[in-house]
Amino acid sequence: MSLSVDIRKRLGSFSLDVSFEVADGREILALLGPSGCGKSLTLKCIAGVLAPDEGRIVLNGRTLFDSEARVNLPPQRRRVGYLFQQYALFPNMTVAGNIGAGAVGASREERARRVAEQVRAFRLEGLERLRPAQLSGGQQQRVALARILAGDPELILLDEPFSALDGHLRWELEMMLADVLRAFPGGAVYVSHNRDEVYRLCDTVCVVDRGRSEEKLTIAQLFSTPTTLAAALISGCKNVSRLDSWPGASCQVDNRPGANCQGGVLACRDWGVSLTTSLPVPPNVTHAGLRAHYLRVFADPANAAGLPNQIPCTVERVIDSTFSTIVMLATPGGALLRYECEKDAWAPLAGARELVVTADPSIVMPLVGGEADA
């Protein structure tokens, strides 16, 4: 399965400009970003529910949309299965009727065969004659997925499939969906603003920030070394500081001005310290990021002697979470630094007022995005 998307769409004051490719068979690509950033709008354009203003969408060599060539296939000809947030089942149809509605163009016999197959696959036996209003939220989702697969799609689009579900049911259906996606011979595009879902279900991710897509990353890259402010924040980075002008911004690599420098010193304005990083530093770096779980904390400064990137802090607030302790620390620059650890790890430090935080250079993330002087 291959999918190429390069489209622009304007709705009122909002402008969408996204470009990405899915080229690896059964790859599950996530569009990850905050609510209102354009993720669902992108799915609607791929499915044919909305037409972009310009650009191209190509699925398995078939052009679904091309503004220059004036190609815009209707949804029923795209072979794209689309799971809406609220499932969009037909309220006046039974479970069997809804599933059968997905088998567009199939003969009566073939439609009946596909309905029976999907009823078994999604464990819907005994519910065939019920209508959507008589089903639980989880059952409705299973019917919606069954309807998609009954249409024999080449691509599956999922728009925040668990947004209407809670608790244990959400977890059960996530496991079921994971099995469905892994067994599906095509690929999928998964929209979410929940990084944990994306981590568990997807292979790659494209962060969407205010209508603009960023470079596609593997899941490992997103959660280990994001390179943009938007990617770091959506991946769960809790600590971000603006930078003063970076001394290495004019450095050269292989005689190429403006190339990434391997490591450097970042002057973190909000924290009031300079931190060394061993990660590549782009010439347009604007922020530094630190993950709250990766920091090391010492009550005795002598124990931190010789360690890089020491930040003297004052304990501002301690928050007892369900399975961890969250500590808000005041930095020399005045901004708070968030530190998270297991409860047992915090217990020996609980009475301390002054702490020294250290950050290994490998976890100091140079980030691009936003205004450095904002």
CSV table of N, CA, C and O in Angstrom, one decimal, residues 227-294:
chain,number,residue,atom,x,y,z
A,227,THR,N,12.6,17.1,17.2
A,227,THR,CA,13.4,18.2,16.8
A,227,THR,C,12.7,19.6,16.7
A,227,THR,O,13.3,20.6,16.5
A,228,THR,N,11.4,19.5,16.8
A,228,THR,CA,10.6,20.8,16.8
A,228,THR,C,9.8,21.0,18.1
A,228,THR,O,9.6,20.0,18.9
A,229,LEU,N,9.5,22.2,18.4
A,229,LEU,CA,8.8,22.5,19.6
A,229,LEU,C,7.4,21.8,19.7
A,229,LEU,O,7.0,21.2,20.7
A,230,ALA,N,6.7,21.8,18.5
A,230,ALA,CA,5.4,21.2,18.5
A,230,ALA,C,5.5,19.7,18.7
A,230,ALA,O,4.7,19.1,19.5
A,231,ALA,N,6.5,19.0,18.1
A,231,ALA,CA,6.6,17.6,18.3
A,231,ALA,C,7.0,17.3,19.8
A,231,ALA,O,6.5,16.3,20.4
A,232,ALA,N,7.9,18.1,20.4
A,232,ALA,CA,8.2,17.8,21.8
A,232,ALA,C,7.1,18.0,22.7
A,232,ALA,O,6.8,17.1,23.6
A,233,LEU,N,6.3,19.0,22.5
A,233,LEU,CA,5.1,19.3,23.4
A,233,LEU,C,4.1,18.2,23.3
A,233,LEU,O,3.6,17.7,24.3
A,234,ILE,N,3.8,17.8,22.0
A,234,ILE,CA,2.7,16.8,21.8
A,234,ILE,C,3.2,15.4,22.3
A,234,ILE,O,2.4,14.5,22.6
A,235,SER,N,4.5,15.2,22.3
A,235,SER,CA,5.0,13.9,22.7
A,235,SER,C,5.1,13.8,24.3
A,235,SER,O,5.5,12.8,24.8
A,236,GLY,N,4.8,14.9,25.0
A,236,GLY,CA,4.8,14.9,26.4
A,236,GLY,C,5.9,15.6,27.1
A,236,GLY,O,6.0,15.4,28.4
A,237,CYS,N,6.7,16.3,26.4
A,237,CYS,CA,7.8,17.0,27.1
A,237,CYS,C,7.2,18.2,27.9
A,237,CYS,O,6.5,19.0,27.4
A,238,LYS,N,7.5,18.1,29.2
A,238,LYS,CA,6.9,19.1,30.2
A,238,LYS,C,7.8,20.3,30.4
A,238,LYS,O,7.3,21.3,31.0
A,239,ASN,N,9.0,20.3,30.0
A,239,ASN,CA,9.9,21.4,30.4
A,239,ASN,C,10.5,22.0,29.1
A,239,ASN,O,11.2,21.3,28.3
A,240,VAL,N,10.2,23.2,28.8
A,240,VAL,CA,10.7,23.9,27.6
A,240,VAL,C,11.1,25.3,28.0
A,240,VAL,O,10.4,26.0,28.8
A,241,SER,N,12.3,25.8,27.5
A,241,SER,CA,12.8,27.1,27.8
A,241,SER,C,13.1,27.8,26.5
A,241,SER,O,13.6,27.2,25.6
A,242,ARG,N,12.8,29.1,26.4
A,242,ARG,CA,13.3,29.9,25.2
A,242,ARG,C,14.8,30.0,25.4
A,242,ARG,O,15.4,30.0,26.5
A,243,LEU,N,15.4,30.3,24.2
A,243,LEU,CA,16.9,30.4,24.2
A,243,LEU,C,17.2,31.9,23.9
A,243,LEU,O,16.6,32.6,23.1
A,244,ASP,N,18.3,32.3,24.6
A,244,ASP,CA,19.0,33.5,24.1
A,244,ASP,C,19.8,33.2,22.9
A,244,ASP,O,19.9,32.0,22.5
A,245,SER,N,20.4,34.2,22.2
A,245,SER,CA,21.1,33.9,21.0
A,245,SER,C,22.1,32.8,21.3
A,245,SER,O,22.9,32.8,22.3
A,246,TRP,N,22.2,31.8,20.4
A,246,TRP,CA,23.0,30.7,20.6
A,246,TRP,C,24.4,30.9,20.0
A,246,TRP,O,24.6,31.2,18.8
A,247,PRO,N,25.5,30.8,20.8
A,247,PRO,CA,26.8,31.1,20.4
A,247,PRO,C,27.3,30.3,19.1
A,247,PRO,O,28.1,30.8,18.3
A,248,GLY,N,26.7,29.1,19.0
A,248,GLY,CA,27.2,28.3,17.9
A,248,GLY,C,26.3,28.4,16.6
A,248,GLY,O,26.4,27.6,15.7
A,249,ALA,N,25.4,29.4,16.6
A,249,ALA,CA,24.5,29.5,15.5
A,249,ALA,C,25.1,29.7,14.2
A,249,ALA,O,24.6,29.3,13.1
A,250,SER,N,26.3,30.2,14.2
A,250,SER,CA,27.0,30.5,12.9
A,250,SER,C,28.1,29.4,12.6
A,250,SER,O,28.9,29.6,11.7
A,251,CYS,N,28.1,28.3,13.3
A,251,CYS,CA,29.1,27.3,13.1
A,251,CYS,C,28.9,26.7,11.7
A,251,CYS,O,27.8,26.8,11.1
A,252,GLN,N,29.9,26.0,11.3
A,252,GLN,CA,29.9,25.3,10.0
A,252,GLN,C,30.2,23.9,10.1
A,252,GLN,O,31.0,23.5,11.0
A,253,VAL,N,29.6,23.0,9.3
A,253,VAL,CA,29.9,21.6,9.3
A,253,VAL,C,30.3,21.2,7.9
A,253,VAL,O,29.6,21.5,7.0
A,254,ASP,N,31.5,20.6,7.8
A,254,ASP,CA,32.0,20.3,6.5
A,254,ASP,C,32.0,21.5,5.5
A,254,ASP,O,31.6,21.4,4.4
A,255,ASN,N,32.3,22.7,6.1
A,255,ASN,CA,32.4,23.9,5.3
A,255,ASN,C,31.0,24.3,4.7
A,255,ASN,O,31.0,25.1,3.8
A,256,ARG,N,29.9,23.8,5.3
A,256,ARG,CA,28.6,24.2,4.9
A,256,ARG,C,28.0,25.1,5.9
A,256,ARG,O,27.5,24.7,7.0
A,257,PRO,N,27.9,26.5,5.7
A,257,PRO,CA,27.3,27.4,6.7
A,257,PRO,C,25.9,27.1,6.9
A,257,PRO,O,25.2,26.7,6.0
A,258,GLY,N,25.4,27.2,8.1
A,258,GLY,CA,24.0,27.0,8.5
A,258,GLY,C,23.6,25.5,8.6
A,258,GLY,O,22.5,25.2,8.9
A,259,ALA,N,24.6,24.6,8.6
A,259,ALA,CA,24.2,23.2,8.8
A,259,ALA,C,24.1,22.9,10.3
A,259,ALA,O,24.5,23.7,11.1
A,260,ASN,N,23.5,21.8,10.6
A,260,ASN,CA,23.3,21.4,12.0
A,260,ASN,C,24.7,21.2,12.6
A,260,ASN,O,25.6,20.6,12.0
A,261,CYS,N,24.9,21.6,13.9
A,261,CYS,CA,26.1,21.4,14.6
A,261,CYS,C,25.9,20.2,15.5
A,261,CYS,O,24.8,20.1,16.2
A,262,GLN,N,26.9,19.4,15.7
A,262,GLN,CA,26.7,18.2,16.6
A,262,GLN,C,27.1,18.7,18.0
A,262,GLN,O,28.3,18.7,18.4
A,263,GLY,N,26.1,19.0,18.8
A,263,GLY,CA,26.3,19.5,20.1
A,263,GLY,C,26.6,21.0,20.2
A,263,GLY,O,26.8,21.7,19.2
A,264,GLY,N,26.5,21.5,21.4
A,264,GLY,CA,26.7,22.9,21.7
A,264,GLY,C,26.2,23.3,23.0
A,264,GLY,O,25.8,22.4,23.8
A,265,VAL,N,26.3,24.6,23.3
A,265,VAL,CA,25.8,25.1,24.6
A,265,VAL,C,24.6,26.0,24.3
A,265,VAL,O,24.6,26.9,23.5
A,266,LEU,N,23.5,25.7,25.0
A,266,LEU,CA,22.2,26.4,24.8
A,266,LEU,C,22.0,27.3,26.0
A,266,LEU,O,21.9,26.8,27.2
A,267,ALA,N,21.8,28.6,25.8
A,267,ALA,CA,21.6,29.5,26.9
A,267,ALA,C,20.1,29.6,27.1
A,267,ALA,O,19.3,30.2,26.4
A,268,CYS,N,19.6,28.9,28.2
A,268,CYS,CA,18.2,28.8,28.5
A,268,CYS,C,17.7,29.9,29.3
A,268,CYS,O,17.9,30.0,30.5
A,269,ARG,N,17.0,30.8,28.6
A,269,ARG,CA,16.6,32.1,29.2
A,269,ARG,C,15.6,31.9,30.4
A,269,ARG,O,15.8,32.5,31.5
A,270,ASP,N,14.6,31.0,30.2
A,270,ASP,CA,13.6,30.9,31.3
A,270,ASP,C,14.1,30.2,32.5
A,270,ASP,O,13.7,30.4,33.6
A,271,TRP,N,15.1,29.3,32.4
A,271,TRP,CA,15.7,28.6,33.5
A,271,TRP,C,16.9,29.3,34.1
A,271,TRP,O,17.4,29.0,35.2
A,272,GLY,N,17.5,30.3,33.4
A,272,GLY,CA,18.6,31.1,33.9
A,272,GLY,C,19.9,30.3,33.9
A,272,GLY,O,20.8,30.6,34.7
A,273,VAL,N,20.1,29.3,33.0
A,273,VAL,CA,21.3,28.5,33.0
A,273,VAL,C,21.7,28.2,31.5
A,273,VAL,O,20.8,28.3,30.6
A,274,SER,N,22.9,27.8,31.3
A,274,SER,CA,23.4,27.3,30.0
A,274,SER,C,23.6,25.8,30.1
A,274,SER,O,24.2,25.3,31.1
A,275,LEU,N,23.0,25.1,29.2
A,275,LEU,CA,23.1,23.6,29.2
A,275,LEU,C,23.8,23.1,28.0
A,275,LEU,O,23.6,23.6,26.8
A,276,THR,N,24.6,22.1,28.2
A,276,THR,CA,25.3,21.5,27.1
A,276,THR,C,24.5,20.4,26.5
A,276,THR,O,23.9,19.6,27.2
A,277,THR,N,24.4,20.3,25.2
A,277,THR,CA,23.7,19.2,24.5
A,277,THR,C,24.7,18.4,23.6
A,277,THR,O,25.6,19.0,23.0
A,278,SER,N,24.4,17.1,23.5
A,278,SER,CA,25.2,16.3,22.5
A,278,SER,C,24.4,16.0,21.3
A,278,SER,O,24.9,15.3,20.4
A,279,LEU,N,23.2,16.5,21.2
A,279,LEU,CA,22.4,16.3,20.1
A,279,LEU,C,22.6,17.3,19.0
A,279,LEU,O,23.1,18.4,19.2
A,280,PRO,N,22.3,17.0,17.7
A,280,PRO,CA,22.5,18.0,16.6
A,280,PRO,C,21.7,19.3,16.9
A,280,PRO,O,20.5,19.2,17.3
A,281,VAL,N,22.3,20.4,16.7
A,281,VAL,CA,21.7,21.7,16.9
A,281,VAL,C,21.6,22.4,15.6
A,281,VAL,O,22.6,22.8,15.0
A,282,PRO,N,20.3,22.7,15.2
A,282,PRO,CA,20.1,23.4,13.9
A,282,PRO,C,20.4,24.9,14.1
A,282,PRO,O,20.3,25.4,15.2
A,283,PRO,N,20.8,25.6,13.0
A,283,PRO,CA,21.1,27.0,13.1
A,283,PRO,C,19.9,27.9,13.5
A,283,PRO,O,20.1,29.0,14.1
A,284,ASN,N,18.7,27.4,13.3
A,284,ASN,CA,17.5,28.2,13.7
A,284,ASN,C,16.9,27.7,15.0
A,284,ASN,O,15.7,27.9,15.2
A,285,VAL,N,17.6,27.1,15.9
A,285,VAL,CA,17.1,26.6,17.2
A,285,VAL,C,16.5,27.7,18.0
A,285,VAL,O,17.1,28.8,18.0
A,286,THR,N,15.4,27.5,18.6
A,286,THR,CA,14.7,28.5,19.4
A,286,THR,C,14.5,28.1,20.8
A,286,THR,O,14.3,29.0,21.7
A,287,HIS,N,14.4,26.8,21.1
A,287,HIS,CA,14.1,26.4,22.5
A,287,HIS,C,14.9,25.2,22.9
A,287,HIS,O,15.5,24.5,22.0
A,288,ALA,N,14.9,24.9,24.2
A,288,ALA,CA,15.5,23.7,24.7
A,288,ALA,C,14.4,22.9,25.5
A,288,ALA,O,13.6,23.5,26.1
A,289,GLY,N,14.5,21.6,25.4
A,289,GLY,CA,13.5,20.8,26.1
A,289,GLY,C,14.1,19.7,27.0
A,289,GLY,O,15.2,19.2,26.6
A,290,LEU,N,13.5,19.5,28.1
A,290,LEU,CA,13.9,18.4,29.1
A,290,LEU,C,12.7,17.6,29.5
A,290,LEU,O,11.7,18.2,29.9
A,291,ARG,N,12.8,16.3,29.4
A,291,ARG,CA,11.7,15.4,29.8
A,291,ARG,C,11.8,15.3,31.3
A,291,ARG,O,12.9,15.1,31.9
A,292,ALA,N,10.6,15.3,31.9
A,292,ALA,CA,10.6,15.4,33.4
A,292,ALA,C,11.0,14.1,34.0
A,292,ALA,O,11.5,14.1,35.2
A,293,HIS,N,11.0,12.9,33.3
A,293,HIS,CA,11.3,11.7,33.9
A,293,HIS,C,12.8,11.4,33.8
A,293,HIS,O,13.3,10.5,34.5
A,294,TYR,N,13.5,12.1,32.9
A,294,TYR,CA,14.9,11.8,32.7
A,294,TYR,C,15.9,12.6,33.5
A,294,TYR,O,17.1,12.4,33.5
